[in-house]
Coordinates of C-alpha atoms in Angstrom, one line a residue:
Chain A
X44 CA 38.2 -81.1 45.7
X45 CA 41.2 -79.2 47.7
X46 CA 43.8 -77.3 45.8
X47 CA 47.0 -77.1 47.4
X48 CA 48.2 -73.6 48.4
X49 CA 51.2 -73.8 46.5
X50 CA 50.0 -74.4 43.2
X51 CA 47.9 -70.8 44.2
X52 CA 51.7 -69.2 44.8
X53 CA 53.3 -70.9 41.9
X54 CA 50.6 -69.4 39.3
X55 CA 51.1 -66.2 41.4
X56 CA 54.8 -66.2 40.7
X57 CA 54.4 -67.2 37.2
X58 CA 52.0 -64.2 36.6
X59 CA 55.1 -62.2 38.6
X60 CA 57.5 -63.5 36.3
X61 CA 55.5 -63.0 32.8
X62 CA 54.9 -59.2 33.9
X63 CA 58.4 -58.6 34.7
X64 CA 59.5 -60.1 31.7
X65 CA 57.1 -58.7 30.0
X66 CA 57.6 -55.2 31.0
X67 CA 61.6 -55.7 30.2
X68 CA 60.8 -57.2 26.9
X69 CA 57.8 -55.8 25.1
X70 CA 58.2 -52.2 24.1
X71 CA 54.6 -50.5 23.1
X72 CA 53.9 -48.5 26.4
X73 CA 50.1 -49.9 26.6
X74 CA 51.5 -53.6 26.3
X75 CA 54.0 -52.5 29.4
X76 CA 51.4 -50.8 31.7
X77 CA 48.9 -54.4 31.5
X78 CA 51.7 -55.9 31.8
X79 CA 52.8 -54.2 35.1
X80 CA 49.1 -54.8 36.2
X81 CA 49.2 -58.4 35.8
X82 CA 52.4 -58.4 38.2
X83 CA 50.1 -56.2 41.0
X84 CA 47.4 -59.3 40.0
X85 CA 50.4 -61.6 40.6
X86 CA 50.5 -60.1 44.2
X87 CA 46.9 -59.6 45.1
X88 CA 46.6 -63.8 44.2
X89 CA 49.4 -64.4 46.2
X90 CA 47.5 -62.3 49.3
X91 CA 44.6 -64.3 49.1
X92 CA 46.2 -67.5 49.1
X93 CA 48.3 -66.6 51.9
X94 CA 44.9 -64.4 54.0
X95 CA 43.7 -68.4 53.5
X96 CA 46.5 -70.4 54.6
X97 CA 46.8 -68.0 57.6
X98 CA 42.9 -68.1 58.7
X99 CA 44.1 -64.3 58.4
X100 CA 41.2 -61.2 57.4
X101 CA 44.6 -58.8 56.9
X102 CA 45.7 -60.3 53.3
X103 CA 42.2 -60.1 52.2
X104 CA 41.9 -56.0 53.0
X105 CA 44.8 -55.5 51.3
X106 CA 44.2 -56.9 48.2
X107 CA 41.1 -53.9 47.9
X108 CA 43.8 -51.4 48.7
X109 CA 46.3 -52.8 46.0
X110 CA 43.4 -53.0 43.7
X111 CA 42.7 -48.7 44.3
X112 CA 45.8 -47.7 44.0
X113 CA 46.4 -49.7 40.3
X114 CA 43.1 -47.8 39.4
X115 CA 44.5 -45.2 40.3
X116 CA 47.3 -45.5 38.5
X117 CA 45.5 -46.8 35.3
X118 CA 43.7 -43.2 35.1
X119 CA 47.2 -40.8 35.4
X120 CA 48.9 -43.9 33.3
X121 CA 46.7 -43.3 30.7
X122 CA 46.5 -40.3 30.6
X123 CA 50.2 -39.7 30.2
X124 CA 50.1 -42.2 26.8
X125 CA 47.1 -39.9 25.5
X126 CA 49.6 -36.7 26.0
X127 CA 52.3 -38.3 24.9
X128 CA 50.4 -39.6 21.3
X129 CA 49.1 -36.2 20.6
X130 CA 52.9 -35.2 20.1
X131 CA 54.2 -37.8 18.7
X132 CA 51.6 -40.6 17.6
X133 CA 53.0 -42.6 18.8
X134 CA 52.9 -45.1 21.8
X135 CA 56.5 -47.0 21.6
X136 CA 59.0 -46.3 24.0
X137 CA 62.0 -46.7 21.8
X138 CA 60.6 -43.9 19.9
X139 CA 60.9 -41.9 23.2
X140 CA 65.3 -40.9 22.7
X141 CA 64.9 -37.6 23.1
X142 CA 66.4 -37.8 26.6
X143 CA 69.7 -39.5 26.8
X144 CA 73.3 -38.6 27.8
Chain B
X143 CA 23.1 -54.4 70.5
X144 CA 26.4 -54.9 68.8
X145 CA 28.6 -52.9 68.5
X146 CA 31.8 -52.0 66.6
X147 CA 35.0 -50.8 68.2
X148 CA 36.8 -48.0 66.5
X149 CA 40.7 -48.1 66.9
X150 CA 41.0 -44.7 68.8
X151 CA 42.5 -42.0 66.4
X152 CA 45.0 -39.4 67.6
X153 CA 43.8 -36.7 65.7
X154 CA 47.2 -34.6 65.9
X155 CA 49.6 -37.2 64.9
X156 CA 48.0 -36.6 61.4
X157 CA 46.9 -33.7 61.3
X158 CA 50.0 -33.1 59.2
X159 CA 48.1 -35.4 56.2
X160 CA 44.5 -33.5 57.4
X161 CA 45.9 -30.2 56.3
X162 CA 47.6 -30.6 53.2
X163 CA 44.9 -33.1 52.1
X164 CA 42.0 -30.5 53.0
X165 CA 44.6 -26.9 51.4
X166 CA 44.5 -29.7 47.6
X167 CA 41.2 -30.3 47.9
X168 CA 39.7 -27.2 49.0
X169 CA 42.0 -25.1 46.4
X170 CA 40.4 -27.5 43.1
X171 CA 37.0 -26.9 44.8
X172 CA 37.6 -23.0 45.1
X173 CA 39.2 -23.5 41.5
X174 CA 36.1 -24.8 40.0
X175 CA 33.4 -22.1 41.9
X176 CA 35.6 -19.0 40.8
X177 CA 34.2 -17.9 37.3
X178 CA 37.7 -17.6 34.9
X179 CA 41.2 -19.0 36.1
X180 CA 42.4 -19.0 39.8
X181 CA 45.7 -17.0 39.7
X182 CA 48.8 -18.9 40.4
X183 CA 49.6 -17.1 43.5
X184 CA 46.8 -17.7 45.6
X185 CA 47.9 -22.2 45.1
X186 CA 51.3 -20.3 46.3
X187 CA 49.8 -18.7 49.4
X188 CA 47.9 -21.4 50.3
X189 CA 50.2 -24.5 49.8
X190 CA 52.8 -22.0 51.5
X191 CA 50.6 -21.5 54.6
X192 CA 49.7 -24.8 54.8
X193 CA 53.5 -26.2 55.0
X194 CA 53.6 -23.6 57.3
X195 CA 50.7 -25.1 59.8
X196 CA 52.4 -28.7 59.4
X197 CA 55.8 -27.6 61.0
X198 CA 53.7 -25.4 63.6
X199 CA 51.4 -29.1 64.6
X200 CA 55.3 -30.7 64.2
X201 CA 56.1 -28.6 67.6
X202 CA 53.1 -29.4 69.2
X203 CA 54.1 -33.3 68.3
X204 CA 57.6 -32.8 69.3
X205 CA 56.2 -31.3 72.8
X206 CA 53.4 -34.0 73.4
X207 CA 56.6 -37.1 72.2
X208 CA 58.5 -35.2 75.0
X209 CA 56.1 -35.4 77.4
X210 CA 54.5 -39.0 77.0
X211 CA 57.2 -40.5 75.1
X212 CA 56.4 -42.3 70.9
X213 CA 53.4 -43.9 70.7
X214 CA 50.9 -45.2 67.5
X215 CA 47.4 -44.7 66.9
X216 CA 44.9 -45.7 64.6
X217 CA 45.0 -49.8 65.7
X218 CA 49.2 -49.3 65.5
X219 CA 49.5 -48.2 61.7
X220 CA 50.3 -44.9 62.4
X221 CA 53.4 -44.1 64.3
X222 CA 54.5 -40.8 66.6
X223 CA 58.1 -40.8 67.3
X224 CA 61.1 -38.2 67.2
X225 CA 62.2 -39.5 63.9
X226 CA 58.6 -38.8 62.2
X227 CA 58.0 -35.8 63.2
X228 CA 60.9 -34.5 62.1
X229 CA 61.1 -36.2 58.9
X230 CA 57.4 -34.5 58.6
X231 CA 59.4 -31.1 59.6
X232 CA 61.6 -31.4 56.6
X233 CA 59.0 -32.8 54.2
X234 CA 56.8 -29.3 54.7
X235 CA 59.8 -27.3 54.8
X236 CA 60.7 -28.5 50.9
X237 CA 57.1 -28.2 50.8
X238 CA 56.6 -24.3 50.9
X239 CA 60.2 -23.7 49.5
X240 CA 59.6 -25.7 46.2
X241 CA 56.1 -24.3 46.0
X242 CA 58.1 -20.0 46.2
X243 CA 60.5 -21.7 43.9
X244 CA 57.7 -23.2 41.5
X245 CA 55.6 -18.9 41.8
X246 CA 58.3 -17.8 40.1
X247 CA 58.7 -20.6 37.3
X248 CA 55.0 -20.2 36.7
X249 CA 54.9 -16.8 36.0
X250 CA 57.5 -16.5 34.1
X251 CA 55.9 -19.2 32.1
X252 CA 53.1 -18.2 31.9
X253 CA 51.3 -20.7 33.6
X254 CA 47.9 -19.9 35.5
X255 CA 45.8 -21.9 37.7
X256 CA 46.3 -24.1 41.0
X257 CA 46.9 -27.4 39.3
X258 CA 50.4 -27.1 40.6
X259 CA 49.7 -26.7 43.9
X260 CA 47.4 -29.2 44.7
X261 CA 49.5 -31.5 42.8
X262 CA 52.6 -30.9 45.1
X263 CA 50.2 -31.0 48.0
X264 CA 48.8 -34.5 47.6
X265 CA 52.2 -35.6 46.6
X266 CA 53.7 -34.7 50.1
X267 CA 51.3 -35.7 51.7
X268 CA 51.9 -39.2 50.6
X269 CA 55.4 -38.6 51.6
X270 CA 54.5 -37.6 55.1
X271 CA 52.0 -40.7 55.6
X272 CA 55.5 -42.8 54.6
X273 CA 57.2 -41.2 57.5
X274 CA 54.9 -42.4 60.0
X275 CA 54.1 -45.0 58.5
X276 CA 53.9 -48.5 60.8
X277 CA 52.4 -50.9 58.7
X278 CA 53.7 -51.9 55.1
X279 CA 50.4 -51.6 53.4
X280 CA 50.0 -47.7 54.8
X281 CA 53.7 -47.5 53.2
X282 CA 52.7 -48.3 50.0
X283 CA 49.6 -46.2 49.9
X284 CA 51.6 -43.3 50.8
X285 CA 54.5 -43.7 48.3
X286 CA 51.4 -44.3 45.6
X287 CA 50.0 -41.1 46.5
X288 CA 53.3 -39.8 46.3
X289 CA 54.5 -41.5 43.3
X290 CA 51.2 -40.6 41.0
X291 CA 51.3 -37.0 42.0
X292 CA 54.9 -36.8 40.7
X293 CA 54.3 -38.4 37.8
X294 CA 51.7 -36.2 36.8
X295 CA 53.7 -33.3 38.0
X296 CA 57.0 -34.4 36.2
X297 CA 54.5 -34.1 32.9
X298 CA 53.4 -30.6 33.5
X299 CA 54.9 -28.8 31.0
X300 CA 52.8 -30.0 28.6
X301 CA 54.3 -28.0 25.6
X302 CA 57.6 -29.8 25.9
X303 CA 57.7 -32.9 24.7
X304 CA 61.0 -34.4 26.8
X305 CA 58.1 -33.1 29.7
X306 CA 55.8 -35.6 28.5
X307 CA 59.0 -38.8 27.6
X308 CA 60.1 -38.0 31.3
X309 CA 56.7 -38.6 33.3
X310 CA 55.9 -41.8 30.8
X311 CA 59.8 -43.0 32.0
X312 CA 58.9 -42.0 35.3
X313 CA 55.6 -43.7 35.3
X314 CA 56.6 -47.2 33.4
X315 CA 59.5 -48.1 36.0
X316 CA 57.3 -46.1 39.3
X317 CA 54.7 -48.3 38.6
X318 CA 57.5 -51.6 37.8
X319 CA 58.7 -50.6 41.1
X320 CA 55.3 -50.6 43.2
X321 CA 54.5 -53.7 41.5
X322 CA 57.6 -55.3 43.3
X323 CA 57.3 -54.1 46.4
X324 CA 53.8 -55.2 46.3
X325 CA 54.5 -58.5 45.7
X326 CA 57.5 -58.1 48.1
X327 CA 54.2 -57.3 50.5
X328 CA 52.6 -60.2 49.8
X329 CA 55.9 -62.4 50.7
X330 CA 57.1 -61.0 54.2
X331 CA 53.1 -61.4 55.1
X332 CA 53.0 -65.0 53.8
X333 CA 55.8 -65.8 55.9
X334 CA 55.4 -63.9 59.0
X335 CA 51.5 -63.6 59.1
X336 CA 51.0 -59.8 59.5
X337 CA 52.2 -56.5 57.5
X338 CA 52.4 -54.8 60.7
X339 CA 56.1 -54.0 61.8
X340 CA 55.7 -54.0 65.4
X341 CA 54.1 -57.5 64.9
X342 CA 56.7 -58.2 62.6
X343 CA 60.0 -57.5 64.8
X344 CA 57.4 -59.9 67.5
X345 CA 57.1 -62.4 65.6
X346 CA 60.4 -62.5 64.5
X347 CA 62.1 -62.3 68.1
X348 CA 59.5 -64.9 69.3
X349 CA 59.6 -67.7 66.5
X350 CA 62.4 -68.9 64.0
X351 CA 61.2 -69.4 60.5
X352 CA 61.3 -72.9 59.4
X353 CA 62.5 -71.4 55.7
X354 CA 64.5 -67.7 56.1
X355 CA 63.7 -68.0 52.2
X356 CA 60.6 -66.7 52.1
X357 CA 60.7 -64.0 54.2
X358 CA 64.6 -63.0 52.2
X359 CA 62.9 -62.7 48.5
X360 CA 60.2 -60.4 50.6
X361 CA 63.0 -58.5 51.5
X362 CA 64.8 -58.3 48.6
X363 CA 61.7 -57.3 47.0
X364 CA 61.0 -54.5 49.2
X365 CA 64.4 -52.8 48.8
X366 CA 64.4 -53.0 44.8
X367 CA 61.2 -51.3 45.0
X368 CA 62.8 -48.7 47.9
X369 CA 65.6 -48.9 45.4
X370 CA 63.4 -48.1 42.6
X371 CA 62.5 -44.8 44.4
X372 CA 65.0 -43.7 45.9
X373 CA 67.2 -44.0 42.7
X374 CA 70.1 -46.4 44.0
X375 CA 72.3 -48.4 41.8
X376 CA 71.7 -50.3 40.0
X377 CA 68.1 -49.0 39.9
X378 CA 69.0 -45.7 38.9
X379 CA 68.8 -45.4 34.8
X380 CA 65.0 -43.7 35.4
X381 CA 66.7 -41.0 37.2
X382 CA 68.9 -38.7 34.9
X383 CA 66.2 -39.0 32.3
X384 CA 63.1 -38.0 34.2
X385 CA 65.5 -35.3 35.9
X386 CA 66.3 -34.0 32.7
X387 CA 63.0 -33.6 31.8
X388 CA 60.8 -32.5 34.1
X389 CA 60.2 -28.8 34.3
X390 CA 63.2 -27.4 36.9
X391 CA 60.8 -26.7 39.8
X392 CA 59.8 -30.2 40.1
X393 CA 62.9 -31.4 40.2
X394 CA 64.0 -30.1 43.3
X395 CA 60.6 -31.0 45.0
X396 CA 60.5 -34.3 43.8
X397 CA 64.7 -35.1 44.7
X398 CA 64.0 -33.8 47.9
X399 CA 60.8 -35.3 48.8
X400 CA 61.0 -38.9 47.5
X401 CA 64.2 -39.1 48.8
X402 CA 62.7 -38.2 52.7
X403 CA 59.9 -40.2 52.3
X404 CA 61.3 -43.2 51.4
X405 CA 64.4 -43.2 53.1
X406 CA 62.1 -42.4 56.5
X407 CA 60.0 -45.8 55.7
X408 CA 63.0 -47.6 54.3
X409 CA 64.6 -47.1 57.7
X410 CA 61.0 -47.9 59.8
X411 CA 60.9 -51.3 58.1
X412 CA 64.7 -52.1 58.6
X413 CA 65.5 -50.9 61.2
X414 CA 62.7 -51.4 63.5
X415 CA 60.4 -54.3 62.2
X416 CA 63.3 -56.5 60.2
X417 CA 66.0 -55.4 62.6
X418 CA 66.1 -59.3 63.9
X419 CA 67.0 -60.1 60.0
X420 CA 70.0 -57.9 59.8
X421 CA 72.1 -60.8 58.2
X422 CA 69.7 -61.0 55.4
X423 CA 69.4 -57.4 54.4
X424 CA 72.7 -55.3 54.9
X425 CA 74.6 -57.0 52.6
X426 CA 72.0 -56.2 49.9
X427 CA 72.4 -52.9 51.8
X428 CA 75.8 -52.5 51.5
X429 CA 76.1 -53.2 47.9
X430 CA 73.5 -51.0 46.7
X431 CA 75.4 -47.9 49.4
X432 CA 78.9 -48.7 47.6
X433 CA 77.2 -48.9 43.7
X434 CA 75.4 -45.9 44.4
X435 CA 78.3 -43.8 46.1
X436 CA 80.7 -44.8 43.9
X437 CA 78.7 -44.7 39.7
X438 CA 76.3 -41.9 40.7
X439 CA 80.3 -39.3 41.3
X440 CA 81.8 -40.9 38.6
X441 CA 79.0 -40.5 35.9
X442 CA 78.3 -37.2 37.4
X443 CA 81.7 -36.3 36.1
X444 CA 81.5 -36.3 32.7
X445 CA 77.7 -34.7 32.1
X446 CA 77.2 -31.4 30.3
X447 CA 73.5 -31.0 31.2
X448 CA 73.6 -29.5 35.2
X449 CA 70.5 -31.2 35.6
X450 CA 71.9 -34.9 34.8
X451 CA 75.1 -33.3 36.8
X452 CA 72.8 -33.2 39.4
X453 CA 71.1 -36.9 39.1
X454 CA 73.8 -38.2 39.3
X455 CA 75.1 -36.3 42.4
X456 CA 71.8 -37.4 44.2
X457 CA 72.2 -41.3 43.3
X458 CA 75.4 -40.7 44.7
X459 CA 74.0 -38.7 48.1
X460 CA 71.6 -41.8 48.1
X461 CA 74.4 -44.0 48.5
X462 CA 75.6 -41.8 51.8
X463 CA 72.0 -42.3 53.5
X464 CA 72.4 -45.9 52.5
X465 CA 75.5 -45.9 54.2
X466 CA 74.0 -45.0 57.4
X467 CA 71.3 -47.1 56.6
X468 CA 73.6 -50.5 56.9
X469 CA 75.2 -49.4 60.0
X470 CA 71.9 -50.1 61.2
X471 CA 72.5 -48.6 64.9
X472 CA 70.8 -45.6 66.2
X473 CA 74.0 -43.4 65.4
X474 CA 73.1 -44.7 61.9
X475 CA 70.0 -43.5 61.7
X476 CA 70.5 -40.2 63.3
X477 CA 73.3 -40.0 60.4
X478 CA 70.6 -40.6 58.1
X479 CA 68.0 -38.3 59.8
X480 CA 70.8 -35.6 59.7
X481 CA 71.3 -36.5 56.3
X482 CA 68.3 -36.2 54.6
X483 CA 67.4 -32.8 56.7
X484 CA 70.2 -31.3 54.8
X485 CA 70.1 -33.0 51.8
X486 CA 66.6 -31.8 51.2
X487 CA 67.5 -28.2 51.3
X488 CA 70.6 -28.3 49.1
X489 CA 68.5 -29.8 46.7
X490 CA 65.8 -27.7 47.0
X491 CA 67.8 -24.6 46.3
X492 CA 70.1 -25.9 44.0
X493 CA 67.2 -27.0 41.6
X494 CA 66.2 -22.9 42.4
X495 CA 69.2 -21.8 41.0
X496 CA 68.7 -23.6 38.1
X497 CA 65.4 -22.5 37.6
X498 CA 66.2 -19.0 37.1
X499 CA 69.7 -19.6 35.6
X500 CA 68.9 -21.9 32.6
X501 CA 65.3 -20.1 32.4
X502 CA 66.6 -19.9 28.4
X503 CA 66.1 -23.7 28.2
X504 CA 70.4 -23.7 27.9
X505 CA 70.6 -25.8 30.9
X506 CA 74.7 -26.7 29.4
X507 CA 77.0 -26.7 32.6
X508 CA 78.4 -23.6 29.7
X509 CA 75.6 -21.3 30.7
X510 CA 77.5 -20.9 34.3
X511 CA 80.3 -19.5 33.1
X512 CA 80.7 -16.1 34.4
X513 CA 77.6 -16.3 36.0
X514 CA 79.7 -14.5 39.2
X515 CA 80.2 -10.9 37.4
X516 CA 76.5 -11.4 36.2
X517 CA 74.8 -11.9 39.1
X518 CA 77.0 -12.3 41.9
X519 CA 74.4 -12.7 44.8
X520 CA 73.3 -15.9 43.0
X521 CA 76.4 -17.0 42.3
X522 CA 77.8 -16.7 45.4
X523 CA 74.1 -19.1 46.9
X524 CA 75.2 -21.4 44.3
X525 CA 78.3 -22.2 45.3
X526 CA 77.0 -22.6 48.8
X527 CA 75.0 -25.2 47.7
X528 CA 77.4 -27.3 45.7
X529 CA 80.3 -27.0 48.2
X530 CA 77.6 -27.9 51.2
X531 CA 77.1 -30.8 48.7
X532 CA 80.5 -31.7 48.0
X533 CA 81.3 -31.9 51.5
X534 CA 83.2 -28.8 52.0
X535 CA 84.3 -28.1 56.0
X536 CA 82.0 -25.2 57.9
X537 CA 78.4 -26.3 55.7
X538 CA 75.8 -28.9 57.0
X539 CA 77.4 -31.3 53.7
X540 CA 80.2 -31.5 55.6
X541 CA 78.5 -32.8 59.3
X542 CA 76.8 -34.9 57.4
X543 CA 78.8 -36.5 55.2
X544 CA 81.3 -37.4 57.9
X545 CA 77.9 -38.6 60.2
X546 CA 77.0 -41.5 58.0
X547 CA 80.8 -42.4 57.6
X548 CA 81.9 -42.4 61.1
X549 CA 78.4 -44.6 61.9
X550 CA 80.0 -46.9 58.9
X551 CA 83.6 -47.1 60.5
X552 CA 81.7 -47.3 64.0
X553 CA 81.2 -51.0 63.5
X554 CA 84.6 -52.7 63.5
X555 CA 84.9 -55.2 60.4
X556 CA 86.4 -55.2 56.8
X557 CA 83.0 -54.1 55.3
X558 CA 81.9 -50.9 57.6
X559 CA 85.7 -49.8 56.9
X560 CA 85.4 -50.7 53.1
X561 CA 82.1 -48.8 52.9
X562 CA 83.7 -45.7 54.8
X563 CA 86.8 -45.8 52.0
X564 CA 84.4 -45.8 49.5
X565 CA 82.8 -43.1 50.7
X566 CA 85.8 -40.8 50.9
X567 CA 86.9 -41.9 47.3
X568 CA 83.5 -40.6 46.1
X569 CA 83.7 -37.5 48.2
X570 CA 86.7 -36.6 46.9
X571 CA 85.6 -37.4 42.9
X572 CA 82.0 -35.2 44.1
X573 CA 84.7 -32.6 44.8
X574 CA 85.5 -32.7 41.5
X575 CA 82.7 -31.8 39.9
X576 CA 80.8 -29.6 41.9
X577 CA 83.7 -27.5 42.1
X578 CA 84.2 -27.4 38.9
X579 CA 80.9 -26.0 38.1
X580 CA 81.9 -23.5 40.8
X581 CA 85.1 -22.9 39.3
X582 CA 82.9 -22.2 36.1
X583 CA 81.1 -19.6 37.5
X584 CA 84.0 -17.3 38.2
X585 CA 85.9 -17.8 35.3
X586 CA 85.7 -14.7 33.1
X587 CA 82.7 -14.4 30.5
X588 CA 84.1 -15.5 27.1
X589 CA 83.8 -12.1 24.9
X590 CA 81.7 -11.7 22.6
X591 CA 84.0 -11.7 19.3
X592 CA 84.9 -14.8 18.2
X593 CA 88.3 -13.7 17.5
X594 CA 88.3 -13.1 21.0
X595 CA 87.0 -16.0 22.4
X596 CA 89.5 -18.1 20.5
X597 CA 92.6 -16.4 21.6
X598 CA 90.6 -16.9 25.3
X599 CA 90.0 -20.8 24.1
X600 CA 93.8 -21.2 23.2
X601 CA 95.4 -19.7 26.5
X602 CA 93.1 -21.1 29.3
X603 CA 92.7 -24.8 27.0
X604 CA 95.3 -26.2 28.5
X605 CA 94.5 -28.5 31.2
X606 CA 96.3 -27.2 33.9
X607 CA 95.3 -29.8 36.8
X608 CA 95.6 -27.4 39.6
X609 CA 95.4 -29.9 42.8
X610 CA 95.4 -28.1 45.7
X611 CA 94.2 -29.6 48.7
X612 CA 91.3 -27.9 50.7
X613 CA 91.8 -27.9 54.3
X614 CA 89.9 -31.1 54.5
X615 CA 92.0 -32.8 51.6
X616 CA 89.3 -32.2 49.1
X617 CA 91.4 -32.6 45.9
X618 CA 90.6 -29.2 43.9
X619 CA 91.3 -29.5 40.3
X620 CA 91.7 -25.8 37.5
X621 CA 89.2 -27.7 35.2
X622 CA 88.3 -25.2 32.1
X623 CA 90.4 -28.0 30.2
X624 CA 89.4 -27.8 26.1
X625 CA 86.1 -29.8 25.9
X626 CA 83.8 -27.3 28.2
X627 CA 85.6 -24.0 25.9
X628 CA 85.4 -26.0 23.1
X629 CA 81.8 -26.4 23.6
X630 CA 80.7 -22.8 25.3
X631 CA 82.3 -21.7 21.7
X632 CA 79.4 -23.5 20.0
X633 CA 77.2 -20.7 22.5
X634 CA 79.1 -18.3 21.9
X635 CA 78.9 -15.6 25.2
X636 CA 76.4 -17.7 26.9
X637 CA 73.1 -15.5 27.5
X638 CA 74.8 -12.4 28.7
X639 CA 71.3 -10.5 27.8
X640 CA 67.9 -10.7 27.7
X641 CA 68.3 -11.6 32.2
X642 CA 65.6 -10.5 33.5
X643 CA 65.5 -10.1 38.0
X644 CA 65.2 -13.7 40.2
X645 CA 61.4 -13.6 41.5
X646 CA 60.7 -12.2 44.9
X647 CA 59.7 -15.7 46.0
X648 CA 62.6 -17.6 44.2
X649 CA 64.9 -15.1 46.2
X650 CA 63.5 -16.0 49.2
X651 CA 63.8 -19.6 48.9
X652 CA 67.5 -19.7 47.7
X653 CA 68.4 -17.6 51.2
X654 CA 66.4 -20.1 54.0
X655 CA 68.6 -22.8 51.7
X656 CA 71.4 -21.2 52.3
X657 CA 71.5 -19.3 55.3
X658 CA 71.0 -22.4 57.2
X659 CA 73.1 -24.5 55.0
X660 CA 76.1 -22.2 56.4
X661 CA 75.1 -21.0 60.1
X662 CA 74.4 -24.7 61.3
X663 CA 77.3 -25.7 59.2
X664 CA 79.5 -23.5 61.9
X665 CA 76.9 -23.5 64.8
X666 CA 76.5 -26.9 64.5
X667 CA 74.9 -27.9 67.7
X668 CA 71.4 -27.5 67.4
X669 CA 70.3 -29.8 64.6
X670 CA 73.2 -32.4 65.7
X671 CA 71.6 -32.5 68.6
X672 CA 68.3 -32.5 67.6
X673 CA 68.5 -35.5 65.0
X674 CA 70.3 -37.6 67.8
X675 CA 67.7 -36.7 70.5
X676 CA 65.2 -37.8 67.5
X677 CA 66.4 -41.1 67.6
X678 CA 66.3 -41.8 70.6
X679 CA 62.8 -41.0 70.5
X680 CA 62.4 -43.8 68.1
X681 CA 59.4 -46.4 68.2
X682 CA 61.1 -49.9 69.2

């Protein structure tokens, strides 16, 4: 069975759209964060698909870099969430309203 | 026996990253080996020495380029050309100056340890990587190395809830923009089969794409990612909050290296990789530039907090650099490089002054009232830095603005002229809010007794719009308007007591920012020639 490459790209675009909508709509910092991860993985899926279509290994190698960067971001992001949770006992971004002008 | 061919490495070119990374890791190891906390002055010393080494390396690279011309190394993903060398030295100078400013701040806040220096070193290494990257993936890696350090730096003041909030906002929007950027890379890769800018340019000039859609969408996503990073309107909403909440010395560093690193990278992507796709990206850059200049300048006029005001002013500056980017000509590239070099010094210096003046936590503009009486030298430096940002002649800021506007107007036709006019309007508006602070600095301090304060309020509160044309035709408005004075009453005679001496390191940093601004503004030749020559040595 063969699946056309376009289908993978459609799935990837859908994932990216869901992730982007989630970041814009959801108010919990952790959920927003997961949505960003979803967007990064959508990009990974697109990269792998293109790499297969183009018979080029570059796209697949790029995915590794993206994965590593995503892991580093998680480390820092969770650290910041924990630091905020300690002072405010909330991870909802709407509660962050000290900075407004 | 099978062998694996390794790409050749020109170590001189990647030495800046090596120096900064070794310094950062070395500091970390030393801090864990030394019993007790490592003093923060050690960190400052190492950071300043490392940045000085990078500048020296840049001189060697410049000589190398002058002899052999621009080149690429490490399988063509790293570039060595005049543009990258100048950008790297600007980044290194910003790093060293920021470390000096942060030193005074760390002493004042009684924070020991070298964590701050480790993070600024790592961030600067990322920015330098962006400045010499010739591949979208390497640009992405540089962007992330720079940003991840900055997220932590924004949260550095753990006792302050505002610092954590700033970090959270910066992190969420930064991560969002990175994800958009990666998707942009994926689409460009899908359309052209490569992420390397040189091959990209070659592919696009040799082939005609059957459908432009994929590449256009990829370019748009890349631009959105960059626009988030440099805080161009309409992707700027995070920046005033982050600037206000983050520790002040960090903000100067953040503003300087993010702008220089990201603009160096975007310039290379657009002017080198996607040069043939100008019809696609120039309208987008046009919109970003026009909106950033106008909204940045407009919003800055209504700010009460000096850090928010400087945040909006830096949004406006981003618009000016985008203007040079829109021009898509060697002259535009030179103008952008000149603008970034001067802007980096101005912004680091301005935030250094804010660090000193707002020591008591008052970042309100009213705390600048009467600064000239209390601290004449500091007020004088701040005046020079603000006036230069406003673009007054005999400062580097004027030449920078002139350069970018010229490069845009050079394109005959309405878009260039329209952008030029918008830039002029934005400059005039920005003259208002910068000079408002300058006038406030030299205004008489309010008396401590309430009766006297009210009397002086009555005397000066009438908005006397004394429109005087300075040499360049920039409008100056007397700004002792009622609002500010009323607000000043709340604080009374702002921090007249409790003045501490400016730390020596900070004073040196401010002087290093101020002196070239005036000297190179009057004796304009060398820096203009340097940036022009650097652009001539731009790798095709």
